[in-house]
Amino acid sequence: MSTDPTAIRLDVAENLLTIDWSDGHVSTYDGAYLRWVCPCAKCRGHAPGEVEPPAWDDVKEVRARGASGVGTYALGLEFTDGHDSGIYSFDWLREVCPADEDGLDERGRPV
Ligand SMILES: [Zn+2]
């Protein structure tokens, strides 16, 4: 079963991405959280352990400054630290929804 986004909003002033899903769930993502979990090869490597992923303390002040569609399946995000190589597929975004993660607030900031 796949869940599709029905609405996507990036509030740059709030540094918050909100996605409404077709099953009624609503996900909220802090810009810094999205930078922290960036799935690109520069941040994650091509294989586990190949590169050190960003640490929260290194990215916690980063803000999302732009979002654009990648095909119909993903979002590309641009961050205030200049990073823009992450492709955030909707399936993956739903998987990393902070509401489902322990130790994170509703926007994905560690508590
Ligand atoms: Zn990245």
XYZ file of N, CA, C and O and ligand atoms in Angstrom:
445
model
N 0.849 -1.196 0.000
C 0.000 0.000 0.000
C 0.883 1.243 0.000
O 1.826 1.334 0.759
N 0.592 2.173 -0.849
C 1.357 3.408 -0.801
C 0.445 4.537 -0.361
O -0.757 4.533 -0.645
N 1.014 5.460 0.351
C 0.279 6.616 0.836
C 0.782 7.837 0.101
O 1.983 8.061 0.038
N -0.109 8.590 -0.458
C 0.285 9.743 -1.257
C 0.050 11.035 -0.488
O -0.881 11.134 0.307
N 0.884 12.033 -0.775
C 0.630 13.346 -0.170
C -0.558 14.016 -0.864
O -0.707 13.908 -2.083
N -1.390 14.665 -0.083
C -2.500 15.415 -0.677
C -2.233 16.914 -0.600
O -2.843 17.680 -1.336
N -1.341 17.330 0.285
C -0.959 18.742 0.368
C 0.437 18.825 0.967
O 0.769 18.076 1.885
N 1.238 19.734 0.435
C 2.612 19.926 0.902
C 2.822 21.419 1.089
O 2.547 22.204 0.184
N 3.263 21.808 2.283
C 3.496 23.223 2.544
C 4.856 23.406 3.191
O 5.157 22.760 4.200
N 5.663 24.279 2.637
C 6.904 24.655 3.307
C 6.722 26.080 3.813
O 6.527 27.004 3.027
N 6.726 26.234 5.130
C 6.645 27.549 5.753
C 8.068 27.967 6.106
O 8.633 27.498 7.098
N 8.644 28.824 5.262
C 10.052 29.194 5.434
C 10.253 29.974 6.733
O 11.229 29.767 7.457
N 9.306 30.844 7.072
C 9.434 31.633 8.303
C 9.416 30.734 9.531
O 10.148 30.948 10.494
N 8.582 29.706 9.486
C 8.477 28.758 10.599
C 9.528 27.652 10.508
O 9.690 26.868 11.441
N 10.202 27.553 9.352
C 11.161 26.475 9.101
C 10.490 25.111 9.281
O 11.018 24.211 9.931
N 9.308 24.984 8.680
C 8.507 23.785 8.909
C 7.872 23.300 7.608
O 7.205 24.052 6.894
N 8.108 22.029 7.306
C 7.455 21.373 6.180
C 6.297 20.534 6.725
O 6.474 19.762 7.670
N 5.128 20.732 6.150
C 3.953 19.969 6.570
C 3.431 19.184 5.379
O 3.302 19.722 4.273
N 3.174 17.916 5.579
C 2.599 17.077 4.523
C 1.325 16.433 5.051
O 1.329 15.783 6.096
N 0.225 16.643 4.309
C -1.019 15.911 4.572
C -1.016 14.673 3.694
O -0.699 14.752 2.499
N -1.373 13.540 4.273
C -1.354 12.275 3.537
C -2.770 11.796 3.240
O -3.719 12.134 3.944
N -2.858 10.960 2.219
C -4.184 10.506 1.755
C -4.919 9.667 2.795
O -6.131 9.499 2.708
N -4.201 9.143 3.787
C -4.894 8.371 4.828
C -5.286 9.234 6.025
O -5.735 8.720 7.040
N -5.074 10.574 5.910
C -5.485 11.464 6.977
C -4.372 11.852 7.936
O -4.524 12.788 8.718
N -3.241 11.145 7.892
C -2.113 11.493 8.751
C -1.521 12.825 8.301
O -1.536 13.150 7.114
N -1.021 13.603 9.252
C -0.328 14.848 8.939
C 1.066 14.764 9.548
O 1.210 14.457 10.732
N 2.088 14.996 8.724
C 3.469 14.968 9.199
C 4.027 16.382 9.220
O 3.770 17.156 8.298
N 4.789 16.701 10.276
C 5.482 17.990 10.333
C 6.965 17.731 10.522
O 7.365 16.898 11.338
N 7.759 18.449 9.753
C 9.206 18.240 9.755
C 9.902 19.585 9.914
O 9.718 20.489 9.092
N 10.727 19.712 10.945
C 11.582 20.876 11.085
C 12.625 20.865 9.959
O 13.109 19.805 9.562
N 12.967 22.058 9.451
C 13.987 22.120 8.404
C 15.290 21.470 8.838
O 15.950 20.775 8.058
N 15.675 21.684 10.091
C 16.924 21.099 10.583
C 16.836 19.571 10.637
O 17.811 18.867 10.365
N 15.675 19.062 10.967
C 15.488 17.599 10.974
C 15.692 17.039 9.564
O 16.381 16.041 9.367
N 15.104 17.717 8.581
C 15.230 17.231 7.207
C 16.683 17.274 6.743
O 17.154 16.388 6.030
N 17.403 18.317 7.166
C 18.837 18.390 6.825
C 19.602 17.263 7.519
O 20.502 16.665 6.953
N 19.210 16.984 8.768
C 19.878 15.969 9.589
C 19.743 14.586 8.958
O 20.704 13.812 8.930
N 18.556 14.272 8.468
C 18.304 12.928 7.932
C 18.492 12.866 6.413
O 18.132 11.870 5.786
N 19.051 13.918 5.832
C 19.217 13.977 4.374
C 19.725 12.640 3.823
O 20.738 12.112 4.289
N 18.998 12.101 2.833
C 19.334 10.772 2.337
C 20.388 10.760 1.222
O 20.677 9.699 0.675
N 20.977 11.897 0.878
C 21.858 11.920 -0.303
C 23.158 11.175 -0.048
O 23.552 10.916 1.086
N 23.858 10.879 -1.119
C 25.094 10.094 -1.021
C 26.189 10.841 -0.270
O 27.010 10.238 0.412
N 26.191 12.189 -0.363
C 27.208 12.956 0.364
C 27.018 12.819 1.870
O 27.968 12.889 2.636
N 25.758 12.666 2.291
C 25.468 12.581 3.725
C 25.463 11.146 4.232
O 25.747 10.905 5.397
N 25.122 10.217 3.380
C 24.954 8.828 3.825
C 25.934 7.870 3.169
O 26.005 6.706 3.574
N 26.620 8.305 2.117
C 27.477 7.382 1.384
C 26.653 6.468 0.499
O 25.419 6.511 0.502
N 27.351 5.682 -0.278
C 26.661 4.722 -1.142
C 26.478 3.385 -0.433
O 25.749 2.531 -0.886
N 27.165 3.210 0.671
C 27.040 1.985 1.457
C 27.102 2.378 2.926
O 27.700 3.389 3.275
N 26.472 1.593 3.795
C 26.487 1.929 5.228
C 27.910 2.080 5.752
O 28.784 1.281 5.427
N 28.149 3.135 6.529
C 29.446 3.324 7.144
C 30.466 4.007 6.262
O 31.582 4.298 6.691
N 30.113 4.296 5.012
C 31.084 4.881 4.089
C 31.408 6.330 4.448
O 32.558 6.755 4.332
N 30.394 7.085 4.836
C 30.637 8.460 5.295
C 29.943 8.644 6.634
O 29.000 7.932 6.971
N 30.442 9.627 7.380
C 29.836 9.953 8.670
C 28.615 10.846 8.411
O 28.748 11.922 7.844
N 27.421 10.406 8.794
C 26.249 11.274 8.582
C 26.360 12.535 9.429
O 27.086 12.548 10.427
N 25.672 13.605 9.044
C 25.746 14.831 9.828
C 25.279 14.601 11.267
O 24.360 13.827 11.509
N 25.930 15.285 12.201
C 25.510 15.234 13.604
C 24.459 16.317 13.836
O 24.484 17.367 13.182
N 23.553 16.075 14.750
C 22.495 17.042 15.032
C 23.073 18.416 15.359
O 22.606 19.431 14.859
N 24.129 18.441 16.197
C 24.698 19.733 16.596
C 25.248 20.519 15.402
O 25.316 21.740 15.448
N 25.633 19.816 14.346
C 26.176 20.506 13.167
C 25.090 21.121 12.301
O 25.373 21.993 11.484
N 23.871 20.627 12.429
C 22.821 21.059 11.498
C 21.619 21.697 12.187
O 20.683 22.132 11.517
N 21.640 21.776 13.513
C 20.408 22.176 14.207
C 19.978 23.602 13.903
O 18.820 23.941 14.105
N 20.897 24.455 13.421
C 20.512 25.828 13.062
C 20.164 25.978 11.582
O 19.825 27.074 11.121
N 20.287 24.896 10.830
C 20.029 24.967 9.391
C 18.530 25.091 9.145
O 17.711 24.503 9.856
N 18.186 25.877 8.126
C 16.779 26.079 7.785
C 16.536 25.649 6.340
O 17.421 25.738 5.502
N 15.329 25.197 6.093
C 14.925 24.881 4.723
C 14.518 26.193 4.054
O 13.761 26.969 4.617
N 15.064 26.458 2.868
C 14.707 27.728 2.220
C 13.982 27.534 0.896
O 13.542 28.508 0.293
N 13.869 26.299 0.442
C 13.138 26.082 -0.799
C 12.825 24.622 -0.991
O 13.545 23.750 -0.507
N 11.716 24.355 -1.682
C 11.331 22.983 -1.994
C 10.828 22.949 -3.427
O 10.195 23.898 -3.893
N 11.141 21.867 -4.117
C 10.644 21.726 -5.486
C 10.314 20.264 -5.727
O 10.873 19.367 -5.095
N 9.373 20.031 -6.626
C 8.986 18.666 -6.913
C 10.038 17.965 -7.756
O 10.678 18.571 -8.606
N 10.255 16.682 -7.486
C 11.119 15.846 -8.316
C 10.203 14.776 -8.894
O 9.772 13.865 -8.192
N 9.857 14.923 -10.179
C 8.852 14.031 -10.734
C 7.582 14.139 -9.913
O 7.226 15.207 -9.414
N 6.914 13.028 -9.734
C 5.704 13.040 -8.909
C 5.931 12.281 -7.616
O 5.012 12.086 -6.842
N 7.161 11.851 -7.395
C 7.397 10.920 -6.298
C 8.231 11.480 -5.171
O 8.405 10.839 -4.139
N 8.782 12.694 -5.334
C 9.752 13.168 -4.346
C 9.788 14.681 -4.289
O 9.272 15.384 -5.157
N 10.449 15.175 -3.238
C 10.726 16.593 -3.063
C 12.233 16.791 -3.072
O 12.977 15.984 -2.502
N 12.660 17.879 -3.700
C 14.035 18.324 -3.528
C 14.018 19.500 -2.581
O 13.153 20.367 -2.678
N 14.926 19.535 -1.637
C 14.953 20.612 -0.651
C 16.288 21.330 -0.704
O 17.338 20.720 -0.902
N 16.199 22.650 -0.527
C 17.401 23.481 -0.498
C 17.502 24.078 0.902
O 16.509 24.562 1.455
N 18.704 24.027 1.454
C 18.901 24.459 2.839
C 19.805 25.681 2.913
O 20.574 25.968 1.985
N 19.732 26.371 4.048
C 20.507 27.595 4.220
C 22.006 27.340 4.317
O 22.790 28.280 4.230
N 22.432 26.098 4.493
C 23.872 25.819 4.462
C 24.345 25.502 3.036
O 25.478 25.092 2.834
N 23.446 25.695 2.048
C 23.823 25.495 0.658
C 23.606 24.084 0.155
O 23.777 23.813 -1.029
N 23.224 23.191 1.065
C 23.049 21.793 0.668
C 21.741 21.629 -0.094
O 20.709 22.128 0.331
N 21.801 20.933 -1.232
C 20.573 20.761 -2.009
C 20.559 19.458 -2.802
O 19.852 19.336 -3.795
N 21.341 18.478 -2.375
C 21.451 17.260 -3.182
C 20.532 16.131 -2.720
O 20.504 15.067 -3.330
N 19.766 16.377 -1.659
C 18.876 15.321 -1.175
C 17.609 15.202 -2.020
O 17.019 16.202 -2.400
N 17.233 13.976 -2.330
C 15.950 13.692 -2.975
C 15.105 12.975 -1.932
O 15.423 11.868 -1.505
N 14.043 13.633 -1.511
C 13.213 13.119 -0.419
C 11.956 12.495 -1.017
O 10.993 13.205 -1.321
N 11.992 11.176 -1.205
C 10.805 10.534 -1.785
C 9.678 10.558 -0.763
O 9.914 10.544 0.452
N 8.463 10.609 -1.264
C 7.326 10.679 -0.340
C 7.227 9.417 0.517
O 6.915 9.497 1.708
N 7.493 8.261 -0.087
C 7.474 7.024 0.704
C 8.444 7.117 1.874
O 8.142 6.733 3.004
N 9.633 7.653 1.567
C 10.667 7.744 2.597
C 10.292 8.792 3.643
O 10.480 8.589 4.845
N 9.737 9.938 3.194
C 9.321 10.976 4.145
C 8.284 10.434 5.116
O 8.306 10.735 6.311
N 7.377 9.631 4.595
C 6.378 9.056 5.500
C 7.045 8.129 6.514
O 6.673 8.094 7.691
N 8.046 7.396 6.051
C 8.766 6.488 6.946
C 9.467 7.227 8.080
O 9.544 6.730 9.198
N 10.035 8.396 7.787
C 10.792 9.132 8.810
C 9.939 10.200 9.498
O 10.481 11.073 10.161
N 8.630 10.113 9.353
C 7.740 11.056 10.043
C 8.094 11.107 11.526
O 8.095 10.068 12.194
N 8.418 12.307 12.060
C 8.861 12.386 13.459
C 7.829 11.855 14.448
O 8.199 11.404 15.539
N 6.553 11.889 14.095
C 5.524 11.410 15.016
C 5.716 9.935 15.350
O 5.257 9.458 16.387
N 6.395 9.210 14.468
C 6.584 7.775 14.680
C 7.937 7.439 15.293
O 8.261 6.273 15.473
N 8.762 8.466 15.564
C 10.120 8.219 16.050
C 10.208 8.535 17.543
O 9.751 9.581 17.985
N 10.831 7.650 18.297
C 11.071 7.905 19.713
C 12.164 8.960 19.870
O 13.095 9.021 19.071
N 12.055 9.774 20.926
C 13.119 10.706 21.264
C 13.118 11.987 20.448
O 14.054 12.772 20.520
N 12.069 12.186 19.649
C 11.965 13.405 18.843
C 10.650 14.099 19.165
O 9.658 13.445 19.478
N 10.675 15.439 19.075
C 9.389 16.123 19.218
C 8.617 16.020 17.907
O 9.060 15.353 16.970
N 7.462 16.691 17.842
C 6.581 16.489 16.680
C 7.166 17.056 15.402
O 6.707 16.737 14.316
N 8.216 17.884 15.507
C 8.885 18.419 14.313
C 10.173 17.680 14.026
O 10.868 18.015 13.069
N 10.539 16.741 14.882
C 11.751 15.957 14.631
C 12.984 16.476 15.334
O 14.084 16.022 15.044
N 12.808 17.417 16.256
C 13.972 17.892 17.020
C 14.159 16.988 18.232
O 13.206 16.677 18.931
N 15.406 16.538 18.469
C 15.640 15.652 19.621
C 15.195 16.308 20.918
O 15.387 17.500 21.116
N 14.589 15.514 21.802
C 14.132 16.041 23.097
C 14.926 15.401 24.223
O 15.541 14.372 24.054
Zn 22.726 15.340 1.873
